[in-house]
Amino acid sequence: MEKQFEMLKKSRQLTWKAIENCSMEQLNKIPEGFKNNIAWNITHLVVTQQLLCYKLAGLDCLISEEMILNFQKGTSPTYTISEKEFEAIKKQFIELPKKLEEDYAKGIFKNYAEYKTSVDITLNTVEEGIIFNLYHEGIHLGIILQLLKFI
């Protein structure tokens, strides 16, 4: 799993580099034809990784329930994210993959609830959840790169 953790951290760095010079106005803008914005996508990645790895393993997520409710699959932006809130999201975006790797090394992921994804892939282990999360991160990086063209 070492390679998957390296890929997750590098993917997050690449994604952050793509948006680091955006203003909060740009991060919150929903261009015509889109249903969300860059800030929502970044936060959604934080939430999804927590749900796929921790929640399905029967563990507490390392983020707030409010964040999960506002940014999980099927949601859209309902408010403008402030600069202060986005700084906290940035910290989670960068740090939580490292925490996942540490927790995996500690062996805390002992159980996992079977989960059928929206693309008809069934996940049965945390390892499968980590691998699927990489696929999910790639999809949203593509969406973020598209959004950058319209803000």
PDB file of C-alpha atoms in Angstrom:
ATOM      1  CA  MET A   1       0.000   0.000   0.000  1.00  0.00           C
ATOM      2  CA  GLU A   2       3.041   2.248   0.224  1.00  0.00           C
ATOM      3  CA  LYS A   3       2.687   3.233  -3.446  1.00  0.00           C
ATOM      4  CA  GLN A   4      -1.014   4.093  -3.015  1.00  0.00           C
ATOM      5  CA  PHE A   5      -0.242   6.406  -0.098  1.00  0.00           C
ATOM      6  CA  GLU A   6       2.513   8.081  -2.105  1.00  0.00           C
ATOM      7  CA  MET A   7       0.097   8.532  -5.014  1.00  0.00           C
ATOM      8  CA  LEU A   8      -2.567  10.050  -2.755  1.00  0.00           C
ATOM      9  CA  LYS A   9      -0.146  12.559  -1.244  1.00  0.00           C
ATOM     10  CA  LYS A  10       1.244  13.514  -4.673  1.00  0.00           C
ATOM     11  CA  SER A  11      -2.258  13.820  -6.117  1.00  0.00           C
ATOM     12  CA  ARG A  12      -3.228  16.176  -3.310  1.00  0.00           C
ATOM     13  CA  GLN A  13      -0.069  18.248  -3.879  1.00  0.00           C
ATOM     14  CA  LEU A  14      -0.784  18.461  -7.602  1.00  0.00           C
ATOM     15  CA  THR A  15      -4.401  19.437  -6.995  1.00  0.00           C
ATOM     16  CA  TRP A  16      -3.404  22.091  -4.471  1.00  0.00           C
ATOM     17  CA  LYS A  17      -0.748  23.513  -6.796  1.00  0.00           C
ATOM     18  CA  ALA A  18      -3.413  23.918  -9.508  1.00  0.00           C
ATOM     19  CA  ILE A  19      -5.570  26.139  -7.275  1.00  0.00           C
ATOM     20  CA  GLU A  20      -3.136  27.818  -4.891  1.00  0.00           C
ATOM     21  CA  ASN A  21      -3.263  31.200  -6.638  1.00  0.00           C
ATOM     22  CA  CYS A  22      -7.067  31.370  -6.832  1.00  0.00           C
ATOM     23  CA  SER A  23      -8.963  33.971  -4.839  1.00  0.00           C
ATOM     24  CA  MET A  24     -11.795  32.956  -2.534  1.00  0.00           C
ATOM     25  CA  GLU A  25     -14.183  34.485  -5.054  1.00  0.00           C
ATOM     26  CA  GLN A  26     -12.785  32.205  -7.751  1.00  0.00           C
ATOM     27  CA  LEU A  27     -12.831  29.148  -5.467  1.00  0.00           C
ATOM     28  CA  ASN A  28     -16.511  29.746  -4.643  1.00  0.00           C
ATOM     29  CA  LYS A  29     -17.657  30.617  -8.174  1.00  0.00           C
ATOM     30  CA  ILE A  30     -20.017  28.153  -9.853  1.00  0.00           C
ATOM     31  CA  PRO A  31     -19.602  28.710 -13.598  1.00  0.00           C
ATOM     32  CA  GLU A  32     -22.588  28.400 -15.890  1.00  0.00           C
ATOM     33  CA  GLY A  33     -23.201  24.771 -16.758  1.00  0.00           C
ATOM     34  CA  PHE A  34     -21.598  23.459 -13.542  1.00  0.00           C
ATOM     35  CA  LYS A  35     -23.310  22.418 -10.300  1.00  0.00           C
ATOM     36  CA  ASN A  36     -20.430  23.020  -7.928  1.00  0.00           C
ATOM     37  CA  ASN A  37     -17.198  24.959  -7.485  1.00  0.00           C
ATOM     38  CA  ILE A  38     -13.535  24.369  -6.708  1.00  0.00           C
ATOM     39  CA  ALA A  39     -13.966  24.889  -2.954  1.00  0.00           C
ATOM     40  CA  TRP A  40     -16.749  22.288  -2.890  1.00  0.00           C
ATOM     41  CA  ASN A  41     -14.620  19.796  -4.874  1.00  0.00           C
ATOM     42  CA  ILE A  42     -11.633  20.177  -2.543  1.00  0.00           C
ATOM     43  CA  THR A  43     -13.814  19.696   0.538  1.00  0.00           C
ATOM     44  CA  HIS A  44     -15.646  16.796  -1.114  1.00  0.00           C
ATOM     45  CA  LEU A  45     -12.298  15.030  -1.583  1.00  0.00           C
ATOM     46  CA  VAL A  46     -11.556  15.399   2.137  1.00  0.00           C
ATOM     47  CA  VAL A  47     -14.992  14.034   3.029  1.00  0.00           C
ATOM     48  CA  THR A  48     -14.980  11.128   0.579  1.00  0.00           C
ATOM     49  CA  GLN A  49     -11.567   9.862   1.677  1.00  0.00           C
ATOM     50  CA  GLN A  50     -12.793   9.856   5.278  1.00  0.00           C
ATOM     51  CA  LEU A  51     -16.007   8.029   4.411  1.00  0.00           C
ATOM     52  CA  LEU A  52     -14.332   5.422   2.183  1.00  0.00           C
ATOM     53  CA  CYS A  53     -11.548   4.666   4.632  1.00  0.00           C
ATOM     54  CA  TYR A  54     -12.754   5.400   8.169  1.00  0.00           C
ATOM     55  CA  LYS A  55     -16.551   5.280   8.190  1.00  0.00           C
ATOM     56  CA  LEU A  56     -16.793   2.085   6.149  1.00  0.00           C
ATOM     57  CA  ALA A  57     -14.246   0.558   8.533  1.00  0.00           C
ATOM     58  CA  GLY A  58     -16.560   1.377  11.442  1.00  0.00           C
ATOM     59  CA  LEU A  59     -14.251   4.102  12.741  1.00  0.00           C
ATOM     60  CA  ASP A  60     -14.939   7.736  13.571  1.00  0.00           C
ATOM     61  CA  CYS A  61     -14.154  10.157  10.787  1.00  0.00           C
ATOM     62  CA  LEU A  62     -11.530  12.800  11.542  1.00  0.00           C
ATOM     63  CA  ILE A  63     -13.776  15.582  10.242  1.00  0.00           C
ATOM     64  CA  SER A  64     -17.020  17.093  11.498  1.00  0.00           C
ATOM     65  CA  GLU A  65     -20.436  15.609  10.810  1.00  0.00           C
ATOM     66  CA  GLU A  66     -21.438  19.031   9.446  1.00  0.00           C
ATOM     67  CA  MET A  67     -18.667  18.829   6.859  1.00  0.00           C
ATOM     68  CA  ILE A  68     -19.836  15.365   5.850  1.00  0.00           C
ATOM     69  CA  LEU A  69     -23.453  16.500   5.507  1.00  0.00           C
ATOM     70  CA  ASN A  70     -22.514  19.537   3.390  1.00  0.00           C
ATOM     71  CA  PHE A  71     -19.947  17.937   1.078  1.00  0.00           C
ATOM     72  CA  GLN A  72     -20.741  14.238   0.666  1.00  0.00           C
ATOM     73  CA  LYS A  73     -21.814  12.641  -2.609  1.00  0.00           C
ATOM     74  CA  GLY A  74     -25.034  14.133  -3.912  1.00  0.00           C
ATOM     75  CA  THR A  75     -24.609  17.574  -2.376  1.00  0.00           C
ATOM     76  CA  SER A  76     -23.954  20.941  -3.979  1.00  0.00           C
ATOM     77  CA  PRO A  77     -22.631  24.174  -2.483  1.00  0.00           C
ATOM     78  CA  THR A  78     -25.169  25.745  -0.130  1.00  0.00           C
ATOM     79  CA  TYR A  79     -23.029  28.615   1.144  1.00  0.00           C
ATOM     80  CA  THR A  80     -19.881  30.598   0.381  1.00  0.00           C
ATOM     81  CA  ILE A  81     -16.818  29.147   2.096  1.00  0.00           C
ATOM     82  CA  SER A  82     -14.862  31.795   3.984  1.00  0.00           C
ATOM     83  CA  GLU A  83     -11.107  32.213   3.778  1.00  0.00           C
ATOM     84  CA  LYS A  84     -10.771  31.097   7.408  1.00  0.00           C
ATOM     85  CA  GLU A  85     -12.804  27.940   6.772  1.00  0.00           C
ATOM     86  CA  PHE A  86     -10.870  27.198   3.603  1.00  0.00           C
ATOM     87  CA  GLU A  87      -7.561  27.448   5.478  1.00  0.00           C
ATOM     88  CA  ALA A  88      -8.812  24.723   7.840  1.00  0.00           C
ATOM     89  CA  ILE A  89      -9.961  22.643   4.849  1.00  0.00           C
ATOM     90  CA  LYS A  90      -6.524  23.094   3.241  1.00  0.00           C
ATOM     91  CA  LYS A  91      -4.851  21.746   6.365  1.00  0.00           C
ATOM     92  CA  GLN A  92      -7.136  18.679   6.351  1.00  0.00           C
ATOM     93  CA  PHE A  93      -6.659  18.221   2.608  1.00  0.00           C
ATOM     94  CA  ILE A  94      -2.873  18.030   3.039  1.00  0.00           C
ATOM     95  CA  GLU A  95      -2.613  16.333   6.458  1.00  0.00           C
ATOM     96  CA  LEU A  96      -5.324  13.655   6.432  1.00  0.00           C
ATOM     97  CA  PRO A  97      -3.623  11.456   3.800  1.00  0.00           C
ATOM     98  CA  LYS A  98      -0.573  11.317   6.101  1.00  0.00           C
ATOM     99  CA  LYS A  99      -2.812  10.425   9.046  1.00  0.00           C
ATOM    100  CA  LEU A 100      -4.474   7.695   6.966  1.00  0.00           C
ATOM    101  CA  GLU A 101      -1.074   6.190   6.205  1.00  0.00           C
ATOM    102  CA  GLU A 102      -0.111   6.302   9.898  1.00  0.00           C
ATOM    103  CA  ASP A 103      -3.397   4.740  10.975  1.00  0.00           C
ATOM    104  CA  TYR A 104      -3.077   2.043   8.329  1.00  0.00           C
ATOM    105  CA  ALA A 105       0.429   1.222   9.604  1.00  0.00           C
ATOM    106  CA  LYS A 106      -1.006   0.957  13.130  1.00  0.00           C
ATOM    107  CA  GLY A 107      -3.467  -1.653  11.871  1.00  0.00           C
ATOM    108  CA  ILE A 108      -6.628   0.113  13.054  1.00  0.00           C
ATOM    109  CA  PHE A 109      -8.665  -0.865   9.972  1.00  0.00           C
ATOM    110  CA  LYS A 110      -9.843  -4.282  11.137  1.00  0.00           C
ATOM    111  CA  ASN A 111     -13.391  -4.306   9.732  1.00  0.00           C
ATOM    112  CA  TYR A 112     -14.956  -2.954   6.563  1.00  0.00           C
ATOM    113  CA  ALA A 113     -18.593  -2.751   5.469  1.00  0.00           C
ATOM    114  CA  GLU A 114     -19.174  -3.834   1.891  1.00  0.00           C
ATOM    115  CA  TYR A 115     -19.990  -0.777  -0.244  1.00  0.00           C
ATOM    116  CA  LYS A 116     -21.161  -0.586  -3.850  1.00  0.00           C
ATOM    117  CA  THR A 117     -19.917   2.619  -5.481  1.00  0.00           C
ATOM    118  CA  SER A 118     -21.829   4.757  -7.962  1.00  0.00           C
ATOM    119  CA  VAL A 119     -19.722   3.227 -10.767  1.00  0.00           C
ATOM    120  CA  ASP A 120     -20.799  -0.308  -9.798  1.00  0.00           C
ATOM    121  CA  ILE A 121     -17.572  -1.335  -8.061  1.00  0.00           C
ATOM    122  CA  THR A 122     -18.011  -3.161  -4.767  1.00  0.00           C
ATOM    123  CA  LEU A 123     -15.456  -2.379  -2.062  1.00  0.00           C
ATOM    124  CA  ASN A 124     -14.811  -5.053   0.566  1.00  0.00           C
ATOM    125  CA  THR A 125     -11.614  -3.937   2.303  1.00  0.00           C
ATOM    126  CA  VAL A 126      -9.976  -0.705   3.362  1.00  0.00           C
ATOM    127  CA  GLU A 127      -7.279  -1.410   0.772  1.00  0.00           C
ATOM    128  CA  GLU A 128      -9.936  -1.421  -1.933  1.00  0.00           C
ATOM    129  CA  GLY A 129     -11.357   1.789  -0.443  1.00  0.00           C
ATOM    130  CA  ILE A 130      -7.929   3.462  -0.595  1.00  0.00           C
ATOM    131  CA  ILE A 131      -7.431   2.373  -4.205  1.00  0.00           C
ATOM    132  CA  PHE A 132     -10.920   3.486  -5.242  1.00  0.00           C
ATOM    133  CA  ASN A 133     -10.325   6.819  -3.521  1.00  0.00           C
ATOM    134  CA  LEU A 134      -7.382   7.433  -5.884  1.00  0.00           C
ATOM    135  CA  TYR A 135      -9.707   6.950  -8.855  1.00  0.00           C
ATOM    136  CA  HIS A 136     -12.195   9.348  -7.254  1.00  0.00           C
ATOM    137  CA  GLU A 137      -9.470  11.947  -6.637  1.00  0.00           C
ATOM    138  CA  GLY A 138      -8.499  11.784 -10.323  1.00  0.00           C
ATOM    139  CA  ILE A 139     -12.070  12.417 -11.421  1.00  0.00           C
ATOM    140  CA  HIS A 140     -12.303  15.504  -9.234  1.00  0.00           C
ATOM    141  CA  LEU A 141      -8.903  16.809 -10.292  1.00  0.00           C
ATOM    142  CA  GLY A 142     -10.258  16.704 -13.841  1.00  0.00           C
ATOM    143  CA  ILE A 143     -13.366  18.613 -12.754  1.00  0.00           C
ATOM    144  CA  ILE A 144     -11.233  21.192 -10.908  1.00  0.00           C
ATOM    145  CA  LEU A 145      -9.047  21.690 -13.996  1.00  0.00           C
ATOM    146  CA  GLN A 146     -12.212  22.247 -16.052  1.00  0.00           C
ATOM    147  CA  LEU A 147     -13.566  24.722 -13.498  1.00  0.00           C
ATOM    148  CA  LEU A 148     -10.290  26.664 -13.627  1.00  0.00           C
ATOM    149  CA  LYS A 149     -10.964  27.407 -17.304  1.00  0.00           C
ATOM    150  CA  PHE A 150     -14.254  29.123 -16.454  1.00  0.00           C
ATOM    151  CA  ILE A 151     -13.446  31.195 -13.399  1.00  0.00           C
TER     152      ILE A 151
END
